[in-house]
XYZ file of C-alpha atoms in Angstrom:
406
model
C 44.271 -18.255 29.084
C 45.233 -15.612 26.355
C 42.393 -13.936 24.152
C 43.311 -14.066 20.622
C 42.379 -10.605 19.293
C 42.449 -9.469 15.877
C 43.241 -7.082 14.370
C 45.733 -5.502 16.843
C 45.869 -2.184 15.307
C 43.709 -0.602 12.906
C 43.680 2.903 11.046
C 40.159 4.428 10.365
C 38.406 7.785 9.157
C 35.328 8.846 10.871
C 32.256 7.706 9.553
C 34.065 4.067 8.780
C 33.207 0.515 10.146
C 35.709 -2.019 11.758
C 35.104 -5.659 12.773
C 36.697 -6.871 15.784
C 36.925 -10.597 16.715
C 38.247 -11.772 20.246
C 38.016 -15.572 20.564
C 38.967 -18.658 23.231
C 39.020 -22.437 22.590
C 35.689 -22.869 24.720
C 32.397 -22.056 24.659
C 31.099 -18.705 26.577
C 28.147 -17.283 27.859
C 28.338 -13.703 27.952
C 30.651 -11.115 25.350
C 31.477 -7.442 26.540
C 33.239 -4.949 24.467
C 34.943 -1.364 25.559
C 34.670 1.349 22.883
C 35.834 4.580 23.901
C 34.646 5.290 27.343
C 31.557 2.891 26.899
C 31.110 -0.758 27.487
C 28.840 -2.790 25.634
C 27.115 -6.318 26.293
C 26.974 -8.029 22.764
C 24.084 -10.344 22.140
C 24.310 -12.382 19.190
C 20.198 -11.857 18.238
C 20.576 -7.810 19.016
C 21.925 -6.166 15.986
C 20.725 -2.662 17.108
C 23.023 0.453 17.565
C 26.617 1.338 16.568
C 28.354 -1.659 18.040
C 26.618 -4.947 17.564
C 27.679 -8.314 17.803
C 29.697 -10.281 15.013
C 30.931 -13.766 14.716
C 30.064 -17.469 14.743
C 28.240 -17.600 18.218
C 29.367 -17.835 22.004
C 29.237 -21.459 21.553
C 32.207 -21.173 19.353
C 34.121 -19.003 21.579
C 33.582 -15.941 19.623
C 33.075 -12.540 21.165
C 33.440 -10.234 18.027
C 31.838 -6.682 17.310
C 30.665 -4.757 13.974
C 31.895 -1.263 14.880
C 29.720 1.118 12.723
C 30.175 5.016 12.329
C 33.635 5.570 14.004
C 33.749 8.659 16.006
C 36.921 10.638 16.725
C 35.995 9.805 20.455
C 36.788 6.345 19.992
C 40.577 6.797 19.094
C 42.636 4.395 21.285
C 42.380 1.309 22.802
C 39.173 -1.375 22.317
C 38.828 -3.838 24.833
C 36.845 -7.362 24.711
C 36.134 -8.900 28.213
C 35.087 -12.710 28.088
C 34.335 -14.960 31.123
C 37.191 -17.752 32.366
C 36.783 -21.285 31.351
C 36.908 -21.642 35.211
C 36.974 -19.350 38.178
C 35.931 -15.718 38.363
C 38.564 -13.675 36.967
C 37.567 -12.522 33.533
C 39.661 -12.421 30.505
C 40.684 -9.337 28.562
C 41.970 -8.750 24.786
C 43.000 -5.359 23.370
C 43.708 -3.640 20.117
C 44.553 -0.468 18.889
C 42.353 2.057 16.965
C 43.740 4.879 15.535
C 40.960 7.266 13.885
C 42.704 8.944 11.363
C 43.029 12.925 11.455
C 44.388 14.802 8.577
C 47.822 16.378 8.985
C 48.375 19.951 8.246
C 49.788 21.595 5.269
C 53.022 20.445 4.291
C 56.027 23.091 4.747
C 59.047 22.969 2.333
C 62.201 24.390 4.062
C 65.180 25.006 1.495
C 67.793 27.588 0.845
C 66.455 31.280 -0.026
C 68.717 31.906 -2.808
C 66.839 32.507 -6.205
C 69.097 30.092 -8.074
C 72.359 27.785 -7.758
C 75.379 26.790 -9.511
C 75.844 23.567 -11.417
C 77.700 21.387 -9.435
C 76.090 22.862 -6.032
C 75.044 21.003 -2.973
C 71.491 21.231 -2.417
C 69.418 20.199 1.000
C 65.784 20.735 1.683
C 63.238 19.578 4.498
C 59.817 18.869 4.346
C 57.741 18.805 7.382
C 54.216 17.476 7.578
C 52.499 18.260 11.129
C 50.073 17.156 13.530
C 48.675 13.984 11.585
C 47.083 10.812 13.076
C 48.837 8.429 12.501
C 51.822 10.205 10.615
C 51.621 11.220 7.238
C 53.545 9.636 4.494
C 56.180 11.706 2.410
C 57.456 11.009 -1.234
C 59.983 13.376 -3.343
C 59.832 14.103 -6.367
C 61.943 15.965 -9.242
C 59.891 16.911 -12.278
C 57.563 13.639 -13.055
C 60.499 11.236 -11.284
C 60.271 10.023 -7.966
C 63.300 11.033 -6.011
C 65.057 7.656 -4.731
C 68.762 8.584 -4.282
C 69.465 11.326 -1.498
C 66.084 10.965 0.445
C 66.988 10.589 4.117
C 65.143 8.555 6.761
C 62.363 10.350 7.932
C 61.714 11.798 11.651
C 58.488 11.619 13.623
C 57.887 13.414 16.612
C 55.123 14.526 18.842
C 53.979 16.919 21.466
C 53.715 15.582 25.395
C 50.299 14.508 26.084
C 49.389 14.396 22.281
C 48.978 11.572 20.073
C 49.219 13.689 16.890
C 52.547 13.139 15.287
C 54.651 15.455 12.886
C 56.900 13.696 10.301
C 59.986 15.524 8.656
C 62.364 14.487 6.052
C 65.445 15.735 4.082
C 66.564 15.447 0.710
C 70.232 16.263 -0.452
C 71.356 16.358 -4.008
C 74.121 17.817 -5.890
C 72.768 19.778 -8.686
C 73.125 19.502 -12.308
C 72.324 21.362 -15.787
C 69.340 18.741 -16.121
C 68.003 19.962 -12.668
C 67.503 23.172 -14.231
C 63.490 24.308 -14.676
C 62.665 21.276 -12.639
C 60.294 21.645 -9.882
C 61.105 19.944 -6.525
C 57.634 18.142 -4.913
C 57.308 16.933 -1.430
C 53.985 15.120 -1.673
C 52.263 14.202 1.672
C 49.414 11.151 1.594
C 47.219 10.113 4.645
C 44.387 7.969 5.317
C 42.432 10.787 6.227
C 42.977 12.861 2.983
C 41.036 12.537 -0.092
C 44.306 13.392 -2.268
C 47.514 13.818 -1.775
C 49.035 17.556 -0.580
C 51.982 18.557 -2.304
C 54.622 21.875 -1.961
C 57.116 22.793 -4.574
C 59.926 24.576 -5.549
C 60.907 25.520 -8.734
C 64.892 25.146 -9.239
C 66.903 27.373 -11.323
C 70.265 25.986 -11.818
C 73.095 28.207 -14.085
C 75.854 25.942 -16.025
C 78.275 26.965 -19.120
C 76.819 26.384 -22.431
C 76.923 22.489 -23.474
C 76.839 20.914 -26.769
C 74.626 18.309 -27.827
C 77.387 16.307 -30.083
C 80.887 15.908 -30.160
C 83.088 16.568 -32.977
C 82.473 18.671 -36.156
C 79.241 19.363 -37.153
C 78.073 18.644 -40.908
C 75.022 20.630 -42.274
C 73.747 18.423 -45.125
C 71.028 19.165 -48.097
C 71.883 22.512 -49.095
C 71.784 23.575 -52.614
C 74.022 25.743 -54.586
C 72.419 29.080 -55.455
C 69.657 29.106 -52.511
C 69.699 30.221 -48.970
C 71.339 28.053 -46.601
C 70.455 28.355 -42.428
C 73.746 26.501 -39.987
C 71.611 25.614 -36.955
C 73.619 24.640 -34.035
C 71.725 23.747 -30.577
C 73.313 24.562 -27.356
C 72.138 24.336 -23.866
C 73.127 27.097 -21.773
C 71.594 29.255 -18.467
C 72.335 32.134 -18.772
C 71.535 32.924 -22.235
C 74.821 32.503 -24.239
C 76.328 34.980 -26.630
C 77.563 33.971 -30.017
C 80.246 34.821 -32.319
C 80.708 33.493 -35.638
C 83.862 33.334 -37.506
C 83.340 33.132 -41.579
C 86.729 33.038 -43.332
C 88.215 36.770 -42.070
C 84.858 38.085 -40.799
C 83.829 37.885 -37.261
C 80.161 38.607 -36.350
C 78.696 38.728 -33.053
C 75.177 37.867 -33.140
C 73.012 39.738 -33.939
C 74.632 40.904 -37.027
C 74.465 40.980 -40.694
C 77.467 41.551 -43.212
C 76.941 41.583 -46.574
C 74.875 38.325 -47.479
C 75.644 36.642 -44.084
C 73.215 37.027 -41.333
C 74.198 36.137 -37.642
C 70.900 35.793 -35.737
C 70.523 36.219 -31.710
C 70.232 32.714 -30.155
C 66.543 31.523 -30.226
C 65.305 30.116 -26.995
C 63.688 26.733 -27.603
C 62.586 26.019 -24.155
C 64.588 23.952 -20.958
C 67.673 26.041 -21.868
C 68.408 24.905 -25.205
C 68.819 27.778 -27.445
C 69.282 27.526 -31.523
C 71.984 29.289 -32.763
C 71.728 30.142 -36.701
C 73.889 31.829 -39.419
C 71.951 32.364 -42.789
C 74.070 32.388 -45.953
C 71.573 34.437 -48.454
C 73.026 32.597 -51.190
C 75.307 29.229 -51.387
C 78.418 29.178 -53.279
C 81.006 26.607 -53.938
C 83.267 28.674 -51.992
C 80.879 28.298 -48.854
C 80.627 24.707 -49.249
C 84.605 24.486 -48.984
C 84.586 26.485 -46.115
C 84.775 25.774 -42.330
C 82.601 28.001 -40.062
C 83.544 28.393 -36.299
C 80.866 29.154 -33.811
C 81.960 30.174 -30.346
C 79.391 30.354 -27.424
C 79.597 32.298 -24.195
C 77.482 32.957 -21.151
C 80.316 34.131 -18.234
C 80.420 30.617 -16.916
C 82.223 29.075 -20.014
C 82.398 28.794 -23.355
C 82.186 26.073 -26.235
C 83.472 26.211 -29.587
C 81.883 24.448 -32.997
C 83.769 23.662 -36.487
C 80.656 23.509 -38.792
C 80.614 22.297 -42.411
C 77.655 22.355 -45.043
C 77.066 19.976 -47.733
C 75.162 19.783 -50.702
C 74.482 16.159 -50.458
C 71.203 14.334 -48.683
C 72.376 13.069 -44.881
C 73.682 9.818 -45.009
C 71.130 7.086 -43.764
C 71.949 5.154 -40.757
C 72.065 1.483 -41.074
C 68.938 0.220 -39.255
C 67.932 -3.305 -38.989
C 64.130 -4.529 -38.484
C 62.993 -7.207 -35.718
C 62.974 -9.725 -38.724
C 66.813 -9.041 -39.862
C 67.958 -8.883 -36.153
C 66.495 -12.428 -35.502
C 67.798 -13.982 -38.365
C 71.299 -12.809 -37.673
C 71.026 -14.402 -34.371
C 70.002 -17.617 -35.760
C 72.383 -17.321 -38.432
C 74.995 -17.293 -35.679
C 73.548 -20.025 -33.533
C 73.711 -22.499 -36.783
C 77.399 -21.366 -37.203
C 78.145 -22.435 -33.717
C 76.514 -25.471 -33.861
C 78.077 -26.784 -36.541
C 81.691 -25.516 -35.745
C 81.162 -27.503 -32.241
C 79.894 -30.853 -34.214
C 82.966 -30.645 -36.751
C 85.115 -30.373 -33.369
C 83.220 -33.192 -31.832
C 83.476 -35.473 -34.937
C 87.093 -34.620 -35.606
C 88.028 -35.076 -31.842
C 86.491 -38.686 -31.656
C 86.905 -39.631 -35.273
C 83.456 -39.898 -36.324
C 81.368 -39.448 -39.614
C 83.243 -37.730 -42.173
C 86.675 -38.101 -40.186
C 86.168 -41.720 -39.376
C 89.149 -43.870 -40.596
C 91.576 -40.895 -40.168
C 93.693 -43.020 -37.806
C 94.334 -46.659 -37.556
C 95.430 -48.897 -34.253
C 96.819 -51.910 -34.304
C 97.338 -53.927 -31.206
C 100.776 -55.144 -30.624
C 101.642 -58.346 -28.377
C 103.681 -57.707 -25.049
C 107.470 -57.616 -26.036
C 106.999 -57.282 -30.093
C 108.779 -54.475 -32.104
C 106.718 -51.271 -31.635
C 107.926 -50.141 -34.615
C 107.241 -53.156 -36.689
C 105.641 -52.498 -39.915
C 101.965 -53.054 -40.400
C 100.955 -56.202 -42.282
C 100.125 -55.365 -46.149
C 96.541 -54.665 -46.720
C 96.020 -57.830 -48.644
C 97.051 -60.010 -45.636
C 94.815 -58.152 -43.519
C 91.538 -58.169 -46.108
C 92.542 -61.521 -48.010
C 90.507 -63.512 -46.178
C 87.741 -61.209 -46.889
C 87.903 -60.756 -50.529
C 86.723 -63.650 -52.155
C 88.199 -62.368 -55.791
C 91.862 -62.073 -54.789
C 94.073 -64.457 -56.536
C 95.855 -66.720 -54.666
C 98.488 -68.367 -57.104
C 101.477 -70.298 -56.140
C 104.595 -68.447 -55.217
C 108.203 -68.675 -56.478
C 111.202 -67.713 -54.026
C 113.597 -65.864 -55.287
C 115.913 -64.779 -52.359
C 114.023 -63.083 -49.837
C 111.298 -61.836 -52.380
C 108.186 -64.033 -53.453
C 106.764 -63.769 -56.756
C 103.792 -65.150 -58.327
C 104.341 -67.986 -60.465
C 103.005 -67.617 -64.011
C 101.206 -70.771 -65.395
C 101.308 -71.816 -68.893
C 98.023 -71.270 -70.777
C 96.419 -74.755 -71.404
C 95.352 -75.220 -74.699
C 91.772 -76.289 -75.162
């Protein structure tokens, strides 16, 4: 006979409560439960103490306990002892209680170099020591959880200790998008009020990268007014800027006459604003193409920039109602085409009578002409003139009768 015990395993913090139920399919007259090193005789009417009876009664075969104010020393097995249905050998059921113990501070192991290059392989390890049970590790890069490149965790413990240390690796090919982001190892545990974190700021160097392809046109400038040619570029480290205006080459920062090339301005997250100022725009300026070259030692990017006194063309934007209308119209068109094809194939509706089929007796000439329409429909047309016919050779002509005087 087996004892049904629930739960089989539980994790509780110090001071929490736990309900354990042992059950057999026959009435019992006694119930004992061992918690830690102490054996408790549980009586349904005695509800005093930290371990008291809980259940539907001994007659229902239930030996349950409500364990209050869990203590550190209660970590381990909890055993219930019930009398057998016959004989003298008592029945025993056992469950495992893990009294949660908070782990130590997480440790982040990673390469010691201060910065990395675009395309470098990066490996880091997070270790959360001495928890009961093992902590749970979650990786983040910036505000996004890392799901790819996360290895299986490894749980170890010292001989003779039930405390567990968990470690987990993460590997990643770094890109410019990873620059200035924080790599976060977050440790969660039942004994912690809030997660613990350890972080490392990533610094990734990469050549200048343009934000849009092809030539750049700056709209909305006015003749006779100041004009600013702004180009946004992403780079780390900071790029140098060189403008070519006709025969002039301006390495920022520099001013030549009415043209000023400003030093690249950091906008944040590796974005720089590269600006050329024209003090007074002329028609010649509008007709000219300006060339910008940015270089930070890791690579270079070149831009062709033009200016326009016209307003920037508005993009075609459709609201939700217009999109729904287009979809409905397309569906109606498809249904109409389907119905037309169906009617044509089955000689229905406006295609009825498109062809005529006549049953031809076996052995008849399949190329014989169809009978005249009047011969087919004559019996159905009461207004048809059935006059006498005069035979002339093979042709019959209706005989005209003389008018009769009245």
